[in-house]
Amino acid sequence: MRVKIDAVPDSPSFPEAVDVVVIGGGIIGTSVTYELAKRGVAVALFEKGVMAGEQSSRNWGWVRQQNRDLYELPMAMYSLQRWSELGEEIGMDLGFRRSGILYGTTEAADLAKWENWGKQAKNIGFHSQILSAKEAQERIGGKTSWLGGVWSPTDGRAEPSQAVPALAIGAQKLGANIQQRCAVRGLDISAGRVTGIWTERGLVKASKVILCGGAWSSRFCTRYGIDLPSANILGTAFKTTVAPQVTEGCLSVPGLAIRRRLDGSYTVAISGRGQLDLAPQNLRYATRFYPMYRSKIAKKLKIRLNGSFLSGPEAAGSWSMDGISPFEKIRVLDPAADKQILREAIAKMVHEFPQLQGIAVDHAWGGWIDTTPDLVPVIDEISQIPGLIVASGFSGHGFGIGPGAGKLCAQMVMHDQPYTDLSPYRLSRFDRGNAIREPQMM
């Protein structure tokens, strides 16, 4: 594995029955497990590999409200509140620092878009600052003559490889049962509703199951005739060697996105760049993704045909509850990084900030990002199988809004009043015949 992740111990006993089962040990799964354990709910979390083994340790580590889809903004705002509380609650450092997020541009269209978004966001309660050319130059520096930018001082950053394990350990301290290297093969269903799960180690009874399987969720749902439109996009990011500080927090400029890490290195990526495989799942939902394919968001994606057609989260095929499932065949998705992106990003960093001369790639990684047609997640109880809740399709935004999503799932289980309207996250918005909203600002 190319990403070093803090280890989480398994709970000593394997559960026979709990109130709630959570499938998937990423940021969403650990957040909802923590929130439920905090309420005294008997909850067990099952992960086929290790906590944060896939995208939840491979993301950029940005914790932002700025430039969110407006449907996501209330969840992002709530999540920032939880991010600033969770470390103290758990007694562990999640790496969260409210150090601000800064965007710079040379395009008037970007400034107009940010200004329009800011006016709408202000009505929801979020405030950011549009920067003049002079202000952008002072804040960003660099060789480029910036036309302007936007600055969100209340946004932040965290360390993915330590935040998710800390949430899992925090939940465990409150009584949650954590089981790693134990895949959930499927649901136990009686009289049409969920009564538990079948794992590779046997049956666990539960009246509620929350599926937070990331790139694997859609394939899991297909077994039960549930259409969860999802395309998995392969992204690349990397950690640099320790280098001089050019930003205290997170910075996005054309062709470059960087986050200052606690050890003095950077996490680096190029926004919008990725790869899409021609696999059964993606072909099945191709018409649902047409609005995204025709948008500028998809223009930077590479399209390829490779082994994912036959195996992995996007492949076709069934499996039995008493045989090895696809989730056991691939414990951790660990795709290779795109070397071209590494070269371009390092060159861009050094060109823009000459003081970074000599900076190098410490290690790099790829990660599969589960993406919906409108780039907004699904958080919903599935009507045809009462007791099953799906929280998936976070489209590369999951790390920052994970604590808020976890809280929403916990409120659904507890029948509490949700802190924000759930209708934008309903799965039914993708039903055939419904108009799919074009992807908004990421």
Short mmCIF file of N, CA and C in Angstrom, two decimals, residues 47-210:
data_model
loop_
_atom_site.label_atom_id
_atom_site.label_comp_id
_atom_site.label_asym_id
_atom_site.label_seq_id
_atom_site.Cartn_x
_atom_site.Cartn_y
_atom_site.Cartn_z
N GLU A 47 -15.21 -3.71 7.79
CA GLU A 47 -14.37 -3.23 6.69
C GLU A 47 -13.66 -4.42 6.06
N LYS A 48 -13.75 -4.56 4.74
CA LYS A 48 -13.16 -5.70 4.06
C LYS A 48 -11.63 -5.68 4.08
N GLY A 49 -11.07 -4.46 4.20
CA GLY A 49 -9.61 -4.33 4.29
C GLY A 49 -9.22 -3.73 5.62
N VAL A 50 -8.70 -2.49 5.58
CA VAL A 50 -8.33 -1.78 6.80
C VAL A 50 -9.00 -0.42 6.81
N MET A 51 -9.13 0.17 8.00
CA MET A 51 -9.74 1.49 8.11
C MET A 51 -9.03 2.49 7.20
N ALA A 52 -9.81 3.19 6.39
CA ALA A 52 -9.31 4.24 5.48
C ALA A 52 -8.37 3.69 4.42
N GLY A 53 -8.48 2.41 4.11
CA GLY A 53 -7.55 1.81 3.17
C GLY A 53 -7.68 2.34 1.75
N GLU A 54 -8.87 2.78 1.40
CA GLU A 54 -9.08 3.24 0.04
C GLU A 54 -9.16 4.77 -0.02
N GLN A 55 -10.19 5.36 -0.60
CA GLN A 55 -10.15 6.78 -0.91
C GLN A 55 -10.07 7.67 0.33
N SER A 56 -10.50 7.20 1.48
CA SER A 56 -10.49 8.06 2.67
C SER A 56 -9.09 8.35 3.20
N SER A 57 -8.08 7.64 2.72
CA SER A 57 -6.69 8.02 3.05
C SER A 57 -5.96 8.56 1.83
N ARG A 58 -6.65 8.60 0.68
CA ARG A 58 -6.00 8.96 -0.57
C ARG A 58 -6.48 10.30 -1.13
N ASN A 59 -7.32 10.98 -0.40
CA ASN A 59 -7.86 12.26 -0.85
C ASN A 59 -6.87 13.39 -0.53
N TRP A 60 -7.26 14.59 -0.88
CA TRP A 60 -6.34 15.73 -0.72
C TRP A 60 -6.22 16.22 0.72
N GLY A 61 -7.21 15.90 1.57
CA GLY A 61 -7.18 16.39 2.95
C GLY A 61 -7.76 17.78 3.12
N TRP A 62 -8.49 18.28 2.12
CA TRP A 62 -9.13 19.59 2.23
C TRP A 62 -10.43 19.47 3.01
N VAL A 63 -10.67 20.41 3.89
CA VAL A 63 -11.92 20.47 4.64
C VAL A 63 -12.54 21.82 4.32
N ARG A 64 -13.36 21.86 3.29
CA ARG A 64 -13.78 23.14 2.74
C ARG A 64 -15.29 23.30 2.66
N GLN A 65 -15.67 24.57 2.72
CA GLN A 65 -17.04 24.99 2.42
C GLN A 65 -17.07 25.74 1.09
N GLN A 66 -16.02 26.53 0.84
CA GLN A 66 -15.92 27.33 -0.39
C GLN A 66 -16.08 26.46 -1.63
N ASN A 67 -16.88 26.94 -2.59
CA ASN A 67 -17.07 26.29 -3.89
C ASN A 67 -17.74 24.93 -3.82
N ARG A 68 -18.43 24.64 -2.73
CA ARG A 68 -19.26 23.45 -2.68
C ARG A 68 -20.50 23.65 -3.55
N ASP A 69 -21.04 22.54 -4.05
CA ASP A 69 -22.39 22.61 -4.60
C ASP A 69 -23.29 23.17 -3.48
N LEU A 70 -24.18 24.08 -3.83
CA LEU A 70 -25.00 24.73 -2.80
C LEU A 70 -25.87 23.73 -2.04
N TYR A 71 -26.20 22.61 -2.68
CA TYR A 71 -26.94 21.57 -1.96
C TYR A 71 -26.08 20.95 -0.85
N GLU A 72 -24.78 20.93 -1.06
CA GLU A 72 -23.86 20.34 -0.08
C GLU A 72 -23.43 21.33 0.99
N LEU A 73 -23.61 22.62 0.73
CA LEU A 73 -23.03 23.63 1.63
C LEU A 73 -23.50 23.50 3.07
N PRO A 74 -24.80 23.29 3.36
CA PRO A 74 -25.19 23.12 4.77
C PRO A 74 -24.46 21.96 5.45
N MET A 75 -24.25 20.85 4.71
CA MET A 75 -23.54 19.72 5.28
C MET A 75 -22.07 20.07 5.49
N ALA A 76 -21.49 20.83 4.56
CA ALA A 76 -20.10 21.25 4.71
C ALA A 76 -19.93 22.16 5.92
N MET A 77 -20.87 23.09 6.13
CA MET A 77 -20.79 24.00 7.26
C MET A 77 -20.92 23.25 8.58
N TYR A 78 -21.85 22.31 8.63
CA TYR A 78 -22.00 21.51 9.85
C TYR A 78 -20.74 20.68 10.09
N SER A 79 -20.17 20.14 9.01
CA SER A 79 -18.97 19.31 9.14
C SER A 79 -17.80 20.10 9.71
N LEU A 80 -17.63 21.35 9.26
CA LEU A 80 -16.55 22.18 9.81
C LEU A 80 -16.70 22.33 11.32
N GLN A 81 -17.93 22.49 11.77
CA GLN A 81 -18.18 22.57 13.22
C GLN A 81 -17.76 21.29 13.91
N ARG A 82 -18.12 20.13 13.31
CA ARG A 82 -17.75 18.86 13.93
C ARG A 82 -16.24 18.62 13.86
N TRP A 83 -15.61 19.02 12.75
CA TRP A 83 -14.16 18.85 12.66
C TRP A 83 -13.44 19.58 13.80
N SER A 84 -13.94 20.75 14.18
CA SER A 84 -13.27 21.51 15.23
C SER A 84 -13.59 20.98 16.62
N GLU A 85 -14.55 20.06 16.73
CA GLU A 85 -14.93 19.49 18.02
C GLU A 85 -14.39 18.08 18.23
N LEU A 86 -14.24 17.31 17.14
CA LEU A 86 -14.01 15.87 17.25
C LEU A 86 -12.68 15.53 17.92
N GLY A 87 -11.62 16.25 17.60
CA GLY A 87 -10.33 15.93 18.20
C GLY A 87 -10.37 15.98 19.71
N GLU A 88 -11.00 17.03 20.25
CA GLU A 88 -11.10 17.15 21.71
C GLU A 88 -12.01 16.08 22.29
N GLU A 89 -13.11 15.78 21.60
CA GLU A 89 -14.02 14.75 22.08
C GLU A 89 -13.32 13.39 22.18
N ILE A 90 -12.57 13.05 21.13
CA ILE A 90 -11.94 11.74 21.07
C ILE A 90 -10.64 11.69 21.87
N GLY A 91 -10.00 12.86 22.00
CA GLY A 91 -8.72 12.91 22.69
C GLY A 91 -7.56 12.51 21.80
N MET A 92 -7.73 12.72 20.46
CA MET A 92 -6.69 12.39 19.49
C MET A 92 -6.60 13.51 18.46
N ASP A 93 -5.42 13.71 17.90
CA ASP A 93 -5.23 14.74 16.89
C ASP A 93 -5.64 14.19 15.52
N LEU A 94 -6.62 14.81 14.89
CA LEU A 94 -7.06 14.43 13.56
C LEU A 94 -6.29 15.19 12.48
N GLY A 95 -5.36 16.01 12.91
CA GLY A 95 -4.62 16.83 11.96
C GLY A 95 -5.41 18.02 11.46
N PHE A 96 -6.56 18.29 12.08
CA PHE A 96 -7.40 19.39 11.59
C PHE A 96 -6.83 20.73 12.04
N ARG A 97 -6.70 21.63 11.08
CA ARG A 97 -6.28 23.00 11.34
C ARG A 97 -7.15 23.93 10.50
N ARG A 98 -7.74 24.93 11.11
CA ARG A 98 -8.58 25.89 10.38
C ARG A 98 -7.67 26.99 9.82
N SER A 99 -6.95 26.63 8.75
CA SER A 99 -5.92 27.52 8.21
C SER A 99 -6.33 28.19 6.91
N GLY A 100 -7.57 28.02 6.48
CA GLY A 100 -8.07 28.74 5.32
C GLY A 100 -7.80 28.04 4.00
N ILE A 101 -8.61 28.38 2.99
CA ILE A 101 -8.44 27.87 1.64
C ILE A 101 -8.44 29.05 0.68
N LEU A 102 -7.50 29.02 -0.27
CA LEU A 102 -7.26 30.14 -1.16
C LEU A 102 -7.30 29.66 -2.62
N TYR A 103 -8.08 30.37 -3.44
CA TYR A 103 -8.14 30.10 -4.88
C TYR A 103 -7.63 31.33 -5.63
N GLY A 104 -6.86 31.09 -6.68
CA GLY A 104 -6.40 32.17 -7.54
C GLY A 104 -6.69 31.86 -8.99
N THR A 105 -6.84 32.90 -9.80
CA THR A 105 -7.17 32.69 -11.21
C THR A 105 -6.62 33.82 -12.08
N THR A 106 -6.53 33.53 -13.37
CA THR A 106 -6.21 34.53 -14.38
C THR A 106 -7.39 34.76 -15.31
N GLU A 107 -8.54 34.15 -14.99
CA GLU A 107 -9.72 34.20 -15.85
C GLU A 107 -10.85 34.99 -15.20
N ALA A 108 -11.41 35.94 -15.95
CA ALA A 108 -12.53 36.73 -15.44
C ALA A 108 -13.75 35.86 -15.17
N ALA A 109 -13.92 34.79 -15.95
CA ALA A 109 -15.07 33.90 -15.77
C ALA A 109 -15.05 33.23 -14.40
N ASP A 110 -13.85 32.89 -13.93
CA ASP A 110 -13.74 32.28 -12.60
C ASP A 110 -14.18 33.26 -11.51
N LEU A 111 -13.73 34.49 -11.62
CA LEU A 111 -14.11 35.50 -10.63
C LEU A 111 -15.61 35.73 -10.62
N ALA A 112 -16.22 35.78 -11.80
CA ALA A 112 -17.66 35.97 -11.88
C ALA A 112 -18.40 34.80 -11.25
N LYS A 113 -17.92 33.60 -11.49
CA LYS A 113 -18.53 32.40 -10.93
C LYS A 113 -18.42 32.40 -9.41
N TRP A 114 -17.23 32.74 -8.89
CA TRP A 114 -17.03 32.76 -7.44
C TRP A 114 -17.87 33.85 -6.78
N GLU A 115 -17.97 34.98 -7.44
CA GLU A 115 -18.76 36.07 -6.87
C GLU A 115 -20.24 35.71 -6.82
N ASN A 116 -20.74 35.09 -7.88
CA ASN A 116 -22.14 34.67 -7.91
C ASN A 116 -22.41 33.60 -6.86
N TRP A 117 -21.47 32.64 -6.76
CA TRP A 117 -21.62 31.59 -5.74
C TRP A 117 -21.62 32.20 -4.34
N GLY A 118 -20.74 33.16 -4.12
CA GLY A 118 -20.64 33.77 -2.79
C GLY A 118 -21.91 34.48 -2.38
N LYS A 119 -22.59 35.10 -3.33
CA LYS A 119 -23.85 35.77 -3.01
C LYS A 119 -24.90 34.76 -2.57
N GLN A 120 -24.96 33.63 -3.25
CA GLN A 120 -25.93 32.59 -2.89
C GLN A 120 -25.54 31.92 -1.57
N ALA A 121 -24.24 31.70 -1.39
CA ALA A 121 -23.77 31.06 -0.16
C ALA A 121 -24.03 31.95 1.06
N LYS A 122 -23.95 33.26 0.87
CA LYS A 122 -24.20 34.19 1.97
C LYS A 122 -25.61 34.03 2.51
N ASN A 123 -26.56 33.70 1.64
CA ASN A 123 -27.94 33.48 2.07
C ASN A 123 -28.08 32.23 2.94
N ILE A 124 -27.12 31.31 2.79
CA ILE A 124 -27.13 30.08 3.59
C ILE A 124 -26.35 30.28 4.89
N GLY A 125 -25.53 31.34 4.94
CA GLY A 125 -24.79 31.64 6.16
C GLY A 125 -23.29 31.53 6.05
N PHE A 126 -22.77 31.33 4.82
CA PHE A 126 -21.33 31.20 4.64
C PHE A 126 -20.78 32.47 3.99
N HIS A 127 -19.64 32.93 4.48
CA HIS A 127 -19.03 34.15 3.97
C HIS A 127 -17.59 33.88 3.55
N SER A 128 -17.25 34.34 2.35
CA SER A 128 -15.87 34.30 1.88
C SER A 128 -15.54 35.65 1.28
N GLN A 129 -14.30 35.84 0.89
CA GLN A 129 -13.82 37.15 0.44
C GLN A 129 -13.25 37.07 -0.97
N ILE A 130 -13.87 37.83 -1.90
CA ILE A 130 -13.31 37.94 -3.24
C ILE A 130 -12.08 38.84 -3.18
N LEU A 131 -11.00 38.40 -3.82
CA LEU A 131 -9.74 39.13 -3.77
C LEU A 131 -9.51 39.89 -5.07
N SER A 132 -9.03 41.11 -4.94
CA SER A 132 -8.60 41.88 -6.10
C SER A 132 -7.28 41.30 -6.62
N ALA A 133 -6.83 41.82 -7.76
CA ALA A 133 -5.55 41.35 -8.30
C ALA A 133 -4.42 41.58 -7.31
N LYS A 134 -4.42 42.75 -6.69
CA LYS A 134 -3.37 43.07 -5.73
C LYS A 134 -3.45 42.15 -4.51
N GLU A 135 -4.66 41.95 -4.00
CA GLU A 135 -4.83 41.09 -2.82
C GLU A 135 -4.45 39.65 -3.13
N ALA A 136 -4.83 39.18 -4.32
CA ALA A 136 -4.47 37.81 -4.70
C ALA A 136 -2.96 37.66 -4.81
N GLN A 137 -2.31 38.67 -5.38
CA GLN A 137 -0.86 38.61 -5.52
C GLN A 137 -0.18 38.58 -4.16
N GLU A 138 -0.69 39.36 -3.23
CA GLU A 138 -0.11 39.40 -1.89
C GLU A 138 -0.30 38.07 -1.16
N ARG A 139 -1.45 37.45 -1.33
CA ARG A 139 -1.74 36.21 -0.60
C ARG A 139 -1.08 34.99 -1.25
N ILE A 140 -1.11 34.94 -2.59
CA ILE A 140 -0.61 33.76 -3.29
C ILE A 140 0.87 33.87 -3.58
N GLY A 141 1.30 35.05 -4.01
CA GLY A 141 2.66 35.18 -4.48
C GLY A 141 2.80 34.49 -5.83
N GLY A 142 3.93 33.88 -6.07
CA GLY A 142 4.13 33.15 -7.31
C GLY A 142 4.51 34.07 -8.46
N LYS A 143 4.86 33.47 -9.59
CA LYS A 143 5.32 34.22 -10.75
C LYS A 143 4.17 34.74 -11.61
N THR A 144 3.00 34.09 -11.51
CA THR A 144 1.86 34.49 -12.32
C THR A 144 1.30 35.82 -11.85
N SER A 145 0.81 36.62 -12.79
CA SER A 145 0.10 37.85 -12.45
C SER A 145 -1.38 37.49 -12.29
N TRP A 146 -1.84 37.37 -11.06
CA TRP A 146 -3.20 36.91 -10.79
C TRP A 146 -4.21 38.01 -11.05
N LEU A 147 -5.32 37.64 -11.69
CA LEU A 147 -6.40 38.58 -11.92
C LEU A 147 -7.22 38.79 -10.66
N GLY A 148 -7.28 37.77 -9.82
CA GLY A 148 -8.02 37.84 -8.57
C GLY A 148 -8.12 36.47 -7.92
N GLY A 149 -8.92 36.37 -6.90
CA GLY A 149 -9.06 35.10 -6.20
C GLY A 149 -10.21 35.13 -5.22
N VAL A 150 -10.29 34.09 -4.41
CA VAL A 150 -11.28 34.03 -3.34
C VAL A 150 -10.62 33.36 -2.14
N TRP A 151 -10.92 33.89 -0.96
CA TRP A 151 -10.28 33.44 0.28
C TRP A 151 -11.37 33.08 1.27
N SER A 152 -11.29 31.87 1.83
CA SER A 152 -12.26 31.43 2.84
C SER A 152 -11.49 31.10 4.12
N PRO A 153 -11.37 32.04 5.04
CA PRO A 153 -10.51 31.86 6.22
C PRO A 153 -11.00 30.81 7.20
N THR A 154 -12.30 30.48 7.18
CA THR A 154 -12.82 29.52 8.15
C THR A 154 -12.68 28.07 7.67
N ASP A 155 -12.23 27.88 6.43
CA ASP A 155 -12.01 26.52 5.94
C ASP A 155 -10.72 25.95 6.51
N GLY A 156 -10.51 24.65 6.28
CA GLY A 156 -9.34 24.04 6.90
C GLY A 156 -8.80 22.84 6.16
N ARG A 157 -8.01 22.06 6.87
CA ARG A 157 -7.33 20.89 6.33
C ARG A 157 -7.19 19.87 7.45
N ALA A 158 -7.04 18.61 7.10
CA ALA A 158 -6.80 17.56 8.09
C ALA A 158 -5.94 16.49 7.44
N GLU A 159 -5.46 15.57 8.26
CA GLU A 159 -4.59 14.50 7.76
C GLU A 159 -5.41 13.22 7.59
N PRO A 160 -5.75 12.83 6.34
CA PRO A 160 -6.62 11.67 6.12
C PRO A 160 -6.12 10.38 6.76
N SER A 161 -4.81 10.15 6.74
CA SER A 161 -4.29 8.88 7.24
C SER A 161 -4.39 8.75 8.75
N GLN A 162 -4.62 9.86 9.46
CA GLN A 162 -4.77 9.76 10.91
C GLN A 162 -6.18 10.12 11.38
N ALA A 163 -6.94 10.90 10.58
CA ALA A 163 -8.26 11.33 11.02
C ALA A 163 -9.25 10.18 11.06
N VAL A 164 -9.30 9.37 10.00
CA VAL A 164 -10.27 8.28 9.94
C VAL A 164 -9.96 7.21 10.99
N PRO A 165 -8.72 6.76 11.12
CA PRO A 165 -8.43 5.82 12.21
C PRO A 165 -8.77 6.38 13.59
N ALA A 166 -8.55 7.68 13.80
CA ALA A 166 -8.89 8.28 15.09
C ALA A 166 -10.39 8.20 15.35
N LEU A 167 -11.20 8.45 14.33
CA LEU A 167 -12.65 8.34 14.49
C LEU A 167 -13.06 6.91 14.83
N ALA A 168 -12.42 5.94 14.18
CA ALA A 168 -12.73 4.53 14.47
C ALA A 168 -12.38 4.17 15.91
N ILE A 169 -11.21 4.62 16.36
CA ILE A 169 -10.79 4.34 17.74
C ILE A 169 -11.71 5.06 18.72
N GLY A 170 -12.11 6.29 18.38
CA GLY A 170 -13.03 7.02 19.23
C GLY A 170 -14.36 6.30 19.37
N ALA A 171 -14.87 5.75 18.27
CA ALA A 171 -16.11 4.99 18.32
C ALA A 171 -15.95 3.73 19.16
N GLN A 172 -14.80 3.09 19.00
CA GLN A 172 -14.50 1.86 19.73
C GLN A 172 -14.49 2.12 21.24
N LYS A 173 -13.92 3.26 21.64
CA LYS A 173 -13.88 3.60 23.06
C LYS A 173 -15.28 3.79 23.64
N LEU A 174 -16.23 4.16 22.78
CA LEU A 174 -17.61 4.36 23.21
C LEU A 174 -18.45 3.10 23.11
N GLY A 175 -17.83 1.98 22.72
CA GLY A 175 -18.54 0.71 22.70
C GLY A 175 -18.79 0.12 21.33
N ALA A 176 -18.40 0.80 20.26
CA ALA A 176 -18.62 0.25 18.92
C ALA A 176 -17.71 -0.96 18.70
N ASN A 177 -18.21 -1.92 17.94
CA ASN A 177 -17.43 -3.10 17.58
C ASN A 177 -16.82 -2.86 16.20
N ILE A 178 -15.50 -3.00 16.08
CA ILE A 178 -14.78 -2.75 14.84
C ILE A 178 -14.18 -4.06 14.34
N GLN A 179 -14.52 -4.44 13.11
CA GLN A 179 -13.98 -5.66 12.51
C GLN A 179 -13.40 -5.33 11.14
N GLN A 180 -12.07 -5.51 11.00
CA GLN A 180 -11.39 -5.31 9.74
C GLN A 180 -11.07 -6.65 9.10
N ARG A 181 -10.73 -6.60 7.80
CA ARG A 181 -10.46 -7.81 7.03
C ARG A 181 -11.61 -8.80 7.14
N CYS A 182 -12.80 -8.25 7.17
CA CYS A 182 -14.02 -9.06 7.25
C CYS A 182 -15.05 -8.45 6.31
N ALA A 183 -15.17 -9.03 5.13
CA ALA A 183 -16.08 -8.48 4.12
C ALA A 183 -17.53 -8.85 4.43
N VAL A 184 -18.41 -7.93 4.10
CA VAL A 184 -19.85 -8.20 4.14
C VAL A 184 -20.25 -8.68 2.76
N ARG A 185 -20.72 -9.93 2.69
CA ARG A 185 -21.09 -10.51 1.39
C ARG A 185 -22.47 -10.08 0.93
N GLY A 186 -23.35 -9.80 1.88
CA GLY A 186 -24.70 -9.40 1.49
C GLY A 186 -25.60 -9.22 2.69
N LEU A 187 -26.87 -8.95 2.40
CA LEU A 187 -27.86 -8.68 3.43
C LEU A 187 -28.61 -9.95 3.82
N ASP A 188 -29.03 -9.99 5.06
CA ASP A 188 -30.01 -10.98 5.50
C ASP A 188 -31.36 -10.29 5.49
N ILE A 189 -32.31 -10.82 4.75
CA ILE A 189 -33.60 -10.17 4.56
C ILE A 189 -34.70 -11.14 4.94
N SER A 190 -35.63 -10.70 5.78
CA SER A 190 -36.79 -11.48 6.16
C SER A 190 -38.03 -10.62 6.03
N ALA A 191 -39.07 -11.19 5.43
CA ALA A 191 -40.34 -10.47 5.22
C ALA A 191 -40.11 -9.13 4.53
N GLY A 192 -39.13 -9.10 3.63
CA GLY A 192 -38.90 -7.92 2.81
C GLY A 192 -38.06 -6.83 3.44
N ARG A 193 -37.61 -7.01 4.68
CA ARG A 193 -36.81 -5.97 5.31
C ARG A 193 -35.50 -6.54 5.85
N VAL A 194 -34.56 -5.65 6.11
CA VAL A 194 -33.24 -6.05 6.60
C VAL A 194 -33.34 -6.64 8.00
N THR A 195 -32.70 -7.79 8.18
CA THR A 195 -32.61 -8.39 9.51
C THR A 195 -31.16 -8.70 9.90
N GLY A 196 -30.22 -8.31 9.03
CA GLY A 196 -28.82 -8.54 9.36
C GLY A 196 -27.96 -8.55 8.12
N ILE A 197 -26.74 -9.06 8.29
CA ILE A 197 -25.78 -9.18 7.18
C ILE A 197 -25.12 -10.55 7.21
N TRP A 198 -24.67 -10.98 6.03
CA TRP A 198 -23.83 -12.16 5.94
C TRP A 198 -22.40 -11.71 5.68
N THR A 199 -21.51 -12.08 6.57
CA THR A 199 -20.09 -11.74 6.41
C THR A 199 -19.32 -13.01 6.05
N GLU A 200 -18.06 -12.85 5.74
CA GLU A 200 -17.24 -14.03 5.47
C GLU A 200 -17.02 -14.86 6.73
N ARG A 201 -17.39 -14.31 7.88
CA ARG A 201 -17.28 -15.06 9.14
C ARG A 201 -18.64 -15.44 9.71
N GLY A 202 -19.69 -15.23 8.92
CA GLY A 202 -21.01 -15.68 9.36
C GLY A 202 -22.04 -14.57 9.46
N LEU A 203 -23.17 -14.91 10.04
CA LEU A 203 -24.32 -14.01 10.14
C LEU A 203 -24.21 -13.08 11.35
N VAL A 204 -24.58 -11.83 11.14
CA VAL A 204 -24.71 -10.86 12.23
C VAL A 204 -26.10 -10.25 12.10
N LYS A 205 -26.90 -10.35 13.14
CA LYS A 205 -28.26 -9.83 13.11
C LYS A 205 -28.26 -8.33 13.42
N ALA A 206 -29.12 -7.60 12.70
CA ALA A 206 -29.26 -6.15 12.91
C ALA A 206 -30.54 -5.70 12.22
N SER A 207 -31.17 -4.68 12.76
CA SER A 207 -32.39 -4.16 12.14
C SER A 207 -32.12 -3.01 11.19
N LYS A 208 -30.91 -2.45 11.25
CA LYS A 208 -30.52 -1.38 10.34
C LYS A 208 -29.12 -1.67 9.79
N VAL A 209 -28.94 -1.41 8.49
CA VAL A 209 -27.64 -1.54 7.85
C VAL A 209 -27.38 -0.26 7.07
N ILE A 210 -26.20 0.34 7.28
CA ILE A 210 -25.81 1.55 6.57
C ILE A 210 -24.65 1.22 5.65
#
